[in-house]
Tab-separated table of C-alpha atoms in Angstrom:
chain	number	residue	atom	x	y	z
I	1	MET	CA	-0.407	0.090	-0.134
I	2	CYS	CA	1.739	2.903	-0.987
I	3	LEU	CA	0.662	5.928	0.133
I	4	THR	CA	3.821	8.235	2.077
I	5	GLU	CA	5.371	11.121	-0.905
I	6	PRO	CA	8.567	12.868	-0.312
I	7	HIS	CA	6.546	15.995	0.881
I	8	ALA	CA	3.142	14.488	1.789
I	9	GLY	CA	3.434	12.465	4.954
I	10	SER	CA	1.184	12.362	7.855
I	11	ASP	CA	-0.242	15.273	5.209
I	12	VAL	CA	-1.617	12.801	2.733
I	13	GLY	CA	-3.861	15.036	1.164
I	14	SER	CA	-0.907	17.227	-0.647
I	15	LEU	CA	0.658	13.784	-2.524
I	16	ARG	CA	1.965	14.977	-5.646
I	17	THR	CA	1.376	11.661	-7.990
I	18	SER	CA	-0.440	12.239	-11.071
I	19	ALA	CA	-3.438	9.926	-12.724
I	20	VAL	CA	-4.414	9.504	-16.638
I	21	LYS	CA	-7.322	8.163	-17.519
I	22	GLN	CA	-5.953	5.361	-21.207
I	23	PRO	CA	-8.520	5.202	-24.126
I	24	ASP	CA	-8.098	1.131	-22.035
I	25	GLY	CA	-9.989	2.069	-18.699
I	26	SER	CA	-6.638	2.031	-17.708
I	27	TYR	CA	-4.467	4.746	-15.819
I	28	LEU	CA	-1.121	6.167	-15.904
I	29	LEU	CA	1.028	6.675	-13.181
I	30	ASN	CA	3.835	9.418	-12.599
I	31	GLY	CA	5.009	9.970	-9.029
I	32	THR	CA	8.244	8.918	-5.960
I	33	LYS	CA	6.196	6.633	-3.334
I	34	CYS	CA	8.790	6.194	0.152
I	35	PHE	CA	9.252	4.536	2.980
I	36	ILE	CA	7.125	1.736	0.922
I	37	THR	CA	7.587	-1.436	2.728
I	38	ASN	CA	8.083	-4.704	0.761
I	39	GLY	CA	7.703	-2.169	-1.905
I	40	GLY	CA	9.743	-4.818	-4.772
I	41	GLY	CA	7.563	-7.560	-3.714
I	42	GLY	CA	5.371	-7.044	-7.548
I	43	LEU	CA	2.072	-5.825	-6.793
I	44	ALA	CA	1.192	-2.658	-5.026
I	45	PHE	CA	-1.967	-0.743	-3.938
I	46	ILE	CA	-0.854	3.222	-5.036
I	47	LEU	CA	-2.661	7.152	-4.006
I	48	ALA	CA	-3.070	8.729	-6.897
I	49	ARG	CA	-4.634	12.048	-8.052
I	50	VAL	CA	-6.435	11.770	-11.088
I	51	LYS	CA	-6.643	14.770	-13.584
I	52	GLY	CA	-8.580	17.187	-12.655
I	53	ALA	CA	-9.517	16.183	-9.411
I	54	PRO	CA	-9.938	18.251	-6.390
I	55	GLY	CA	-7.563	19.023	-4.169
I	56	GLY	CA	-6.902	17.305	-0.254
I	57	LEU	CA	-8.096	13.637	0.752
I	58	ASP	CA	-11.432	14.553	-1.277
I	59	GLY	CA	-9.634	14.247	-4.900
I	60	ILE	CA	-8.131	10.496	-4.302
I	61	SER	CA	-7.773	7.185	-5.712
I	62	MET	CA	-6.516	4.138	-5.719
I	63	PHE	CA	-5.201	2.322	-7.851
I	64	PHE	CA	-3.350	-1.386	-8.253
I	65	ALA	CA	-0.093	-2.115	-9.964
I	66	GLU	CA	1.386	-4.429	-10.832
I	67	GLU	CA	5.159	-4.286	-11.216
I	68	TRP	CA	6.557	-6.567	-14.783
I	69	LEU	CA	3.747	-6.480	-17.231
I	70	ASP	CA	4.387	-9.011	-19.985
I	71	ASP	CA	5.168	-7.387	-23.684
I	72	PRO	CA	6.613	-9.525	-26.164
I	73	LYS	CA	8.806	-6.551	-27.227
I	74	ALA	CA	10.721	-6.280	-24.801
I	75	LYS	CA	13.717	-8.383	-23.710
I	76	GLY	CA	12.926	-11.553	-21.610
I	77	GLY	CA	9.512	-11.272	-23.050
I	78	ARG	CA	8.328	-8.387	-19.781
I	79	HIS	CA	9.279	-5.103	-18.951
I	80	HIS	CA	9.469	-2.848	-15.421
I	81	ASN	CA	6.063	-1.105	-14.439
I	82	TYR	CA	7.871	0.443	-11.698
I	83	THR	CA	11.192	1.457	-10.311
I	84	ILE	CA	12.646	0.620	-6.929
I	85	THR	CA	15.496	3.407	-7.365
I	86	LYS	CA	16.686	2.993	-3.442
I	87	ILE	CA	16.112	0.334	-0.251
I	88	GLU	CA	16.735	2.808	2.584
I	89	ASP	CA	19.617	1.968	5.499
I	90	LYS	CA	17.276	2.016	8.540
I	91	MET	CA	17.489	2.325	12.048
I	92	GLY	CA	15.946	-0.666	12.884
I	93	MET	CA	13.944	-3.202	11.720
I	94	HIS	CA	16.545	-5.092	9.523
I	95	GLY	CA	14.651	-7.411	7.903
I	96	SER	CA	12.156	-5.385	6.628
I	97	VAL	CA	12.964	-4.226	2.789
I	98	THR	CA	11.454	-0.876	2.662
I	99	CYS	CA	11.989	1.261	-0.673
I	100	GLU	CA	11.641	4.344	-2.929
I	101	VAL	CA	9.338	3.468	-6.048
I	102	VAL	CA	9.519	5.720	-8.644
I	103	TYR	CA	6.450	5.772	-11.603
I	104	GLU	CA	6.598	6.442	-15.010
I	105	ASN	CA	3.812	5.664	-17.091
I	106	THR	CA	3.124	3.007	-14.708
I	107	LYS	CA	0.070	1.122	-16.300
I	108	ALA	CA	-2.455	1.007	-12.882
I	109	GLN	CA	-6.455	-0.137	-12.652
I	110	LEU	CA	-8.450	2.649	-11.044
I	111	VAL	CA	-9.800	-0.003	-7.962
I	112	GLY	CA	-12.859	1.461	-6.461
I	113	ASN	CA	-14.516	4.675	-7.534
I	114	GLU	CA	-12.427	7.814	-8.790
I	115	ASN	CA	-12.064	9.985	-5.681
I	116	GLU	CA	-13.197	7.414	-3.200
I	117	GLY	CA	-9.281	6.321	-2.315
I	118	PHE	CA	-8.505	7.976	0.932
I	119	ARG	CA	-11.555	6.554	1.824
I	120	VAL	CA	-10.816	2.675	0.443
I	121	MET	CA	-7.129	3.672	2.377
I	122	LEU	CA	-9.096	3.457	5.708
I	123	TYR	CA	-10.552	0.544	5.011
I	124	LEU	CA	-6.724	-1.600	4.800
I	125	MET	CA	-5.400	0.946	7.442
I	126	ASN	CA	-7.223	0.589	10.215
I	127	GLU	CA	-6.874	-3.491	9.822
I	128	ALA	CA	-2.945	-2.625	9.606
I	129	ARG	CA	-3.304	0.162	12.704
I	130	ILE	CA	-4.200	-2.459	14.390
I	131	SER	CA	-1.795	-4.672	13.784
I	132	VAL	CA	0.876	-2.338	14.286
I	133	GLY	CA	-1.061	-2.405	17.985
I	134	LEU	CA	0.140	-6.029	18.271
I	135	GLN	CA	3.369	-5.375	17.172
I	136	GLY	CA	3.963	-3.263	19.996
I	137	LEU	CA	2.414	-6.046	21.722
I	138	GLY	CA	5.113	-8.348	20.670
I	139	GLY	CA	8.687	-6.407	21.097
I	140	ILE	CA	6.499	-6.033	24.234
I	141	GLU	CA	6.295	-9.322	25.055
I	142	ALA	CA	10.208	-10.172	23.396
I	143	SER	CA	11.403	-7.872	25.519
I	144	LEU	CA	9.720	-8.509	29.081
I	145	HIS	CA	10.838	-11.400	28.952
I	146	GLU	CA	14.585	-11.104	27.995
I	147	ALA	CA	14.319	-8.758	31.004
I	148	ARG	CA	12.962	-10.860	33.743
I	149	LYS	CA	15.165	-13.862	32.716
I	150	TYR	CA	18.469	-12.318	32.800
I	151	ALA	CA	17.075	-11.059	36.572
I	152	GLU	CA	17.000	-14.263	37.170
I	153	SER	CA	20.226	-15.217	36.184
I	154	ARG	CA	21.961	-12.714	37.763
I	155	THR	CA	23.695	-11.835	40.965
I	156	GLN	CA	23.461	-9.084	42.593
I	157	PHE	CA	23.952	-7.260	46.385
I	158	GLY	CA	23.854	-11.048	47.314
I	159	LYS	CA	20.560	-11.290	45.655
I	160	PRO	CA	19.047	-12.520	42.147
I	161	LEU	CA	18.261	-8.724	40.604
I	162	VAL	CA	14.702	-10.294	40.681
I	163	GLU	CA	13.998	-10.239	44.160
I	164	LEU	CA	16.431	-6.686	44.590
I	165	PRO	CA	13.079	-4.585	46.058
I	166	LEU	CA	12.718	-2.136	43.959
I	167	PHE	CA	13.632	-3.956	40.206
I	168	LYS	CA	11.292	-6.193	41.691
I	169	ARG	CA	8.108	-3.186	41.699
I	170	ASN	CA	9.557	-1.997	38.504
I	171	LEU	CA	9.134	-5.303	36.546
I	172	ALA	CA	5.736	-6.638	37.736
I	173	ASP	CA	4.198	-2.928	36.515
I	174	TRP	CA	5.784	-3.406	32.965
I	175	GLU	CA	4.039	-7.366	32.906
I	176	THR	CA	1.082	-5.480	34.926
I	177	GLU	CA	1.045	-3.331	31.539
I	178	ARG	CA	1.512	-5.984	28.868
I	179	ASP	CA	-0.686	-8.309	29.878
I	180	ALA	CA	-3.532	-5.103	30.511
I	181	ILE	CA	-2.597	-4.402	27.042
I	182	ARG	CA	-2.850	-7.825	25.358
I	183	ALA	CA	-6.682	-8.080	27.262
I	184	LEU	CA	-7.098	-4.781	25.849
I	185	LEU	CA	-5.793	-6.188	21.621
I	186	VAL	CA	-7.846	-9.372	21.876
I	187	ASP	CA	-11.127	-7.519	23.066
I	188	THR	CA	-10.328	-5.454	19.849
I	189	MET	CA	-9.580	-8.065	17.377
I	190	SER	CA	-12.261	-9.062	18.475
I	191	HIS	CA	-14.257	-7.058	18.162
I	192	PHE	CA	-13.023	-5.901	14.669
I	193	GLU	CA	-13.459	-9.663	12.851
I	194	ILE	CA	-16.625	-8.927	13.816
I	195	PHE	CA	-17.779	-5.704	11.925
I	196	GLN	CA	-15.423	-7.010	8.908
I	197	ARG	CA	-17.555	-10.360	8.735
I	198	LEU	CA	-20.827	-8.486	9.054
I	199	ASP	CA	-19.363	-6.285	6.548
I	200	THR	CA	-18.552	-8.116	4.224
I	201	LYS	CA	-21.906	-9.611	4.571
I	202	LYS	CA	-23.775	-6.154	4.323
I	203	ARG	CA	-22.137	-5.827	1.271
I	204	HIS	CA	-22.385	-8.449	-0.917
I	205	THR	CA	-25.943	-9.938	-0.026
I	206	GLY	CA	-26.926	-6.249	2.049
I	207	ASP	CA	-28.923	-8.442	4.352
I	208	LEU	CA	-28.109	-7.989	7.921
I	209	ASN	CA	-30.939	-9.411	11.005
I	210	GLU	CA	-32.121	-7.652	14.224
I	211	ARG	CA	-29.442	-9.801	16.337
I	212	GLU	CA	-26.713	-8.831	12.916
I	213	SER	CA	-27.467	-4.974	13.139
I	214	LYS	CA	-26.624	-5.024	16.691
I	215	LEU	CA	-24.006	-6.367	16.346
I	216	PHE	CA	-22.636	-4.499	13.400
I	217	ALA	CA	-22.626	-1.468	15.171
I	218	ARG	CA	-21.543	-2.175	18.771
I	219	ALA	CA	-18.443	-3.540	16.637
I	220	ALA	CA	-18.083	-0.946	14.282
I	221	ARG	CA	-18.322	1.908	17.613
I	222	VAL	CA	-15.699	-0.013	19.267
I	223	ALA	CA	-13.777	-0.954	16.647
I	224	ARG	CA	-13.598	2.791	15.897
I	225	LEU	CA	-13.059	3.776	18.817
I	226	ARG	CA	-9.591	1.834	20.054
I	227	THR	CA	-8.093	1.954	16.511
I	228	PRO	CA	-6.080	4.613	17.301
I	229	LEU	CA	-6.252	3.338	21.199
I	230	VAL	CA	-4.109	0.876	20.572
I	231	LYS	CA	-1.638	1.900	17.348
I	232	TYR	CA	-1.051	4.538	19.917
I	233	TYR	CA	-1.184	2.494	23.154
I	234	GLY	CA	0.635	-0.703	21.834
I	235	THR	CA	3.743	1.346	20.281
I	236	GLU	CA	4.626	4.222	23.039
I	237	THR	CA	4.633	1.077	25.356
I	238	ASN	CA	7.052	-0.556	22.986
I	239	ALA	CA	9.616	1.870	23.353
I	240	THR	CA	9.176	2.660	25.928
I	241	LEU	CA	10.132	-0.905	28.002
I	242	SER	CA	12.072	-2.477	25.454
I	243	GLN	CA	14.018	0.801	27.343
I	244	LYS	CA	13.207	-0.707	30.341
I	245	ALA	CA	14.709	-3.657	29.005
I	246	VAL	CA	17.957	-2.653	28.158
I	247	GLN	CA	18.172	-0.671	31.264
I	248	ALA	CA	17.491	-3.991	32.892
I	249	PHE	CA	20.994	-5.216	31.493
I	250	GLY	CA	22.804	-3.020	32.286
I	251	GLY	CA	25.836	-2.257	30.594
I	252	TYR	CA	25.001	-5.796	28.459
I	253	GLY	CA	22.283	-3.888	27.195
I	254	PHE	CA	23.977	-0.794	25.502
I	255	MET	CA	26.146	-4.639	23.661
I	256	ALA	CA	24.055	-5.910	20.182
I	257	GLU	CA	25.822	-9.309	21.393
I	258	TYR	CA	21.855	-8.581	23.617
I	259	ASP	CA	18.749	-9.221	21.145
I	260	VAL	CA	16.937	-6.192	24.042
I	261	GLU	CA	19.557	-3.519	21.750
I	262	ARG	CA	17.739	-4.937	18.514
I	263	LEU	CA	13.933	-4.560	19.854
I	264	HIS	CA	14.201	-1.125	21.136
I	265	ARG	CA	16.273	-0.109	17.737
I	266	ASP	CA	13.228	-2.071	16.096
I	267	SER	CA	10.471	-0.061	18.121
I	268	PHE	CA	10.942	2.791	16.494
I	269	GLY	CA	9.176	1.780	13.231
I	270	GLY	CA	6.022	1.170	15.065
I	271	LEU	CA	5.906	3.847	16.061
I	272	LEU	CA	5.491	5.850	12.582
I	273	TYR	CA	4.516	3.701	10.124
I	274	GLU	CA	0.292	2.889	9.262
I	275	GLY	CA	0.011	6.844	10.863
I	276	THR	CA	2.572	8.008	13.590
I	277	SER	CA	1.624	7.990	17.208
I	278	GLN	CA	0.711	12.128	16.801
I	279	ILE	CA	-1.876	11.332	14.021
I	280	GLN	CA	-3.179	8.450	16.217
I	281	ALA	CA	-3.687	10.962	19.274
I	282	LEU	CA	-5.681	13.604	16.495
I	283	MET	CA	-7.931	10.860	15.436
I	284	ALA	CA	-8.831	9.805	19.214
I	285	MET	CA	-8.620	13.465	19.549
I	286	LYS	CA	-10.839	14.523	16.660
I	287	ASP	CA	-13.796	11.097	16.932
I	288	PHE	CA	-14.684	12.268	21.042
I	289	VAL	CA	-14.913	16.052	20.695
I	290	LYS	CA	-17.403	14.885	17.377
I	291	TRP	CA	-19.678	12.393	19.306
I	292	MET	CA	-19.252	14.455	23.048
I	293	MET	CA	-20.242	17.642	20.709
I	294	LYS	CA	-22.855	15.649	19.129
I	295	ASP	CA	-25.419	16.288	21.723
I	296	PRO	CA	-23.670	18.598	23.744
I	297	ALA	CA	-26.883	18.444	26.424
I	298	ARG	CA	-27.010	15.128	26.403
I	299	PHE	CA	-23.771	14.573	27.180
I	300	VAL	CA	-24.454	16.994	30.280
I	301	GLN	CA	-27.322	14.201	31.291
I	302	SER	CA	-24.870	11.470	31.396
I	303	LEU	CA	-22.172	13.861	33.196
I	304	VAL	CA	-25.280	13.250	35.535
I	305	ALA	CA	-26.452	10.297	35.233
I	306	GLY	CA	-22.825	8.904	34.813
I	307	HIS	CA	-21.855	10.345	38.814
I	308	PRO	CA	-20.732	7.622	41.742
I	309	ILE	CA	-23.415	7.939	43.467
I	310	GLY	CA	-25.430	5.364	41.549
I	311	SER	CA	-23.032	3.040	41.957
I	312	PHE	CA	-24.820	2.697	45.836
I	313	ILE	CA	-27.751	1.602	44.293
I	314	SER	CA	-25.934	0.248	41.236
I	315	ASP	CA	-26.162	-3.578	40.281
I	316	GLY	CA	-23.199	-4.167	38.574
I	317	SER	CA	-20.051	-5.589	39.688
I	318	GLU	CA	-17.594	-4.261	42.345
I	319	TYR	CA	-15.396	-3.842	38.980
I	320	GLU	CA	-18.312	-2.095	37.033
I	321	ARG	CA	-18.475	0.458	39.400
I	322	SER	CA	-15.564	0.772	39.884
I	323	VAL	CA	-14.384	1.668	36.943
I	324	GLY	CA	-17.921	3.770	36.288
I	325	GLY	CA	-16.196	5.712	39.035
I	326	VAL	CA	-12.997	6.297	36.692
I	327	ARG	CA	-15.327	6.633	32.912
I	328	TYR	CA	-16.934	9.510	35.692
I	329	GLU	CA	-14.292	11.200	36.659
I	330	PHE	CA	-12.316	11.351	32.518
I	331	ARG	CA	-15.708	12.609	31.428
I	332	LYS	CA	-16.625	15.251	34.012
I	333	ASN	CA	-12.521	16.896	33.557
I	334	ALA	CA	-12.229	15.989	29.400
I	335	ALA	CA	-15.449	18.442	29.379
I	336	ALA	CA	-13.961	21.082	31.793
I	337	MET	CA	-10.844	20.842	29.701
I	338	VAL	CA	-12.715	20.641	26.015
I	339	MET	CA	-14.439	23.610	27.255
I	340	ARG	CA	-11.717	25.940	28.527
I	341	CYS	CA	-10.268	25.040	25.183
I	342	PHE	CA	-13.883	26.070	23.342
I	343	LYS	CA	-14.995	28.340	26.024
I	344	PRO	CA	-16.878	31.725	23.420
I	345	GLU	CA	-15.334	34.912	24.466
I	346	LEU	CA	-17.873	37.102	25.964
I	347	SER	CA	-18.385	40.060	25.393
I	348	PHE	CA	-20.909	42.755	27.613
I	349	SER	CA	-22.564	44.537	25.057
I	350	GLU	CA	-25.603	47.573	25.323
I	351	LYS	CA	-27.751	45.325	24.897
I	352	GLY	CA	-26.525	43.559	28.320
I	353	LEU	CA	-27.422	40.401	30.228
I	354	LYS	CA	-30.061	39.439	27.317
I	355	ASP	CA	-26.947	39.444	24.571
I	356	THR	CA	-24.611	37.689	26.635
I	357	ILE	CA	-27.000	35.286	27.673
I	358	GLY	CA	-26.812	34.762	23.999
I	359	GLN	CA	-23.779	34.155	22.513
I	360	ILE	CA	-23.835	31.263	25.770
I	361	ASN	CA	-26.137	29.752	23.868
I	362	GLN	CA	-24.211	29.711	21.423
I	363	VAL	CA	-22.231	26.664	22.361
I	364	PHE	CA	-24.999	24.355	22.767
I	365	LYS	CA	-25.611	24.241	19.454
I	366	ARG	CA	-23.853	21.571	17.026
I	367	GLU	CA	-22.553	24.138	14.256
I	368	TYR	CA	-20.482	26.151	17.487
I	369	TRP	CA	-18.468	22.868	17.580
I	370	GLN	CA	-18.032	23.035	13.936
I	371	GLU	CA	-15.593	26.047	13.520
I	372	ALA	CA	-12.292	24.616	12.288
I	373	ASN	CA	-9.810	27.322	14.630
I	374	ARG	CA	-11.674	25.967	17.344
I	375	PHE	CA	-9.673	22.825	17.586
I	376	ASP	CA	-6.434	24.315	17.460
I	377	LYS	CA	-6.562	25.340	21.183
I	378	LEU	CA	-7.598	21.410	21.638
I	379	MET	CA	-4.601	20.089	19.494
I	380	VAL	CA	-2.161	20.674	22.587
I	381	HIS	CA	-3.683	18.301	24.381
I	382	ALA	CA	-4.223	15.580	22.091
I	383	GLU	CA	-1.900	12.994	22.979
I	384	THR	CA	-3.034	13.330	26.747
I	385	LEU	CA	-6.618	12.281	25.926
I	386	CYS	CA	-5.202	9.454	23.506
I	387	GLN	CA	-3.412	8.443	26.761
I	388	ALA	CA	-6.694	9.004	29.171
I	389	LEU	CA	-9.022	7.050	25.705
I	390	ALA	CA	-6.543	4.083	25.890
I	391	TYR	CA	-6.328	3.651	29.512
I	392	LEU	CA	-9.277	4.128	30.548
I	393	GLU	CA	-10.522	1.464	27.081
I	394	THR	CA	-8.459	-1.422	29.115
I	395	LEU	CA	-9.962	-0.913	31.982
I	396	LYS	CA	-13.354	-1.082	30.984
I	397	VAL	CA	-11.622	-5.261	29.043
I	398	LEU	CA	-10.523	-6.086	32.571
I	399	ALA	CA	-13.933	-4.727	34.914
I	400	LYS	CA	-15.647	-7.754	31.875
I	401	HIS	CA	-12.776	-9.961	32.274
I	402	ALA	CA	-13.117	-9.387	36.455
I	403	THR	CA	-15.972	-10.747	36.476
I	404	LYS	CA	-16.735	-12.478	34.661
I	405	ASP	CA	-14.209	-15.189	35.771
I	406	GLU	CA	-12.745	-13.765	39.617
I	407	THR	CA	-8.752	-14.964	38.624
I	408	ARG	CA	-8.889	-11.361	36.501
I	409	SER	CA	-9.366	-9.128	39.178
I	410	GLU	CA	-5.861	-9.337	40.754
I	411	LEU	CA	-5.109	-7.993	36.535
I	412	TYR	CA	-7.089	-5.450	36.814
I	413	TYR	CA	-7.026	-3.444	40.426
I	414	ALA	CA	-2.745	-3.969	40.149
I	415	TYR	CA	-3.245	-1.599	36.613
I	416	LEU	CA	-6.075	0.318	38.434
I	417	LYS	CA	-2.631	1.122	40.730
I	418	LEU	CA	-0.621	1.678	38.368
I	419	VAL	CA	-2.839	3.887	35.578
I	420	THR	CA	-4.095	6.376	38.548
I	421	PRO	CA	-1.162	8.471	39.522
I	422	ARG	CA	-1.718	8.635	35.572
I	423	PHE	CA	-5.241	10.037	35.039
I	424	ALA	CA	-3.695	13.245	37.923
I	425	ALA	CA	-0.866	14.073	36.185
I	426	ILE	CA	-2.708	14.138	33.268
I	427	TYR	CA	-6.009	16.212	35.030
I	428	THR	CA	-3.550	18.571	36.133
I	429	ASP	CA	-1.876	19.024	32.524
I	430	TRP	CA	-5.335	20.073	30.997
I	431	LYS	CA	-5.968	22.538	34.148
I	432	LEU	CA	-3.108	24.739	33.280
């Protein structure tokens, strides 16, 4: 899937690769793509703009091309359709080939309809983003496996390293976060698979029964919410915990002789491809504010209904009541932060109080929140909002597990203890 260009990374809408339709219905592509994983694999989906199409994301189309095409006139009976001009020398992930690809009158076929390429690309990329979250989990698993194995065999101050109080506490925290992320990812994958299968059925048959429709709606909602979160959380934590694994080895961790050095270098790839961590954070922020402001009055009502005092009369489990309290605090603080960023500049005119009340009432209209310039103040909090959402979704999954299986309660409370000070730090940041 060839998206990135030298001048169009996160800003996909500024791509320059062009496409010109031919009389036979094919298209000729011209342009350059960079940082393409497995670009020499022989097949590619390519984003390009048809001549005359609108600018930005709305004018992007997707094409399919083969690296080699049959050509009786060419030597060997085929010719190069596009060229791999460079193999990148990367910091890590040396087992994966990353390429620069040049298209010069490359023959390609349109995928879907013109100007719908970005939508099709997102469908492919959302699955890829969950997969990158899983890559992050794999890196965490490998790093902590090496760290524990080393700590159990390494003796310092007369004890195995794993028995030293500070190291023991740190390792327990690292493994708690690993297990929690695994639970979040498995739950997200389950919802995404349900979404994919029912979406395919809906596209082919147009018919879902009542139960399937409800499943589809819920799976689509969870997949949309979680996709940027698992990509962000899995890869960021991999970079952090692989670093901790290097430190667990002391000086040995800095040596290429030990795998933790490679695992840490490899961890940086996931922070960048399939949308950087910051792009994931902006997506999560946009969806949260869109949901929150779809019906501002209803959101306020949900805050009142979700007050922890309601837990005393709730029929839910202790874990569901606990996570309900965390959710209430998150929503309360998030709402306050958003209102601080979006609050109107009140002016007191000769019309007096009536005019001021009219300005305040604008806040509760959807159109007020759709003005793009109002998001600028909020963007600085995108990453902390994404982090808080990831912690909250993980707690919800663990609470569900503990409700069904009491043996999971230890993980729920260990993770709650781990992230409680993180929530507090985030809320403090939002107030500054």
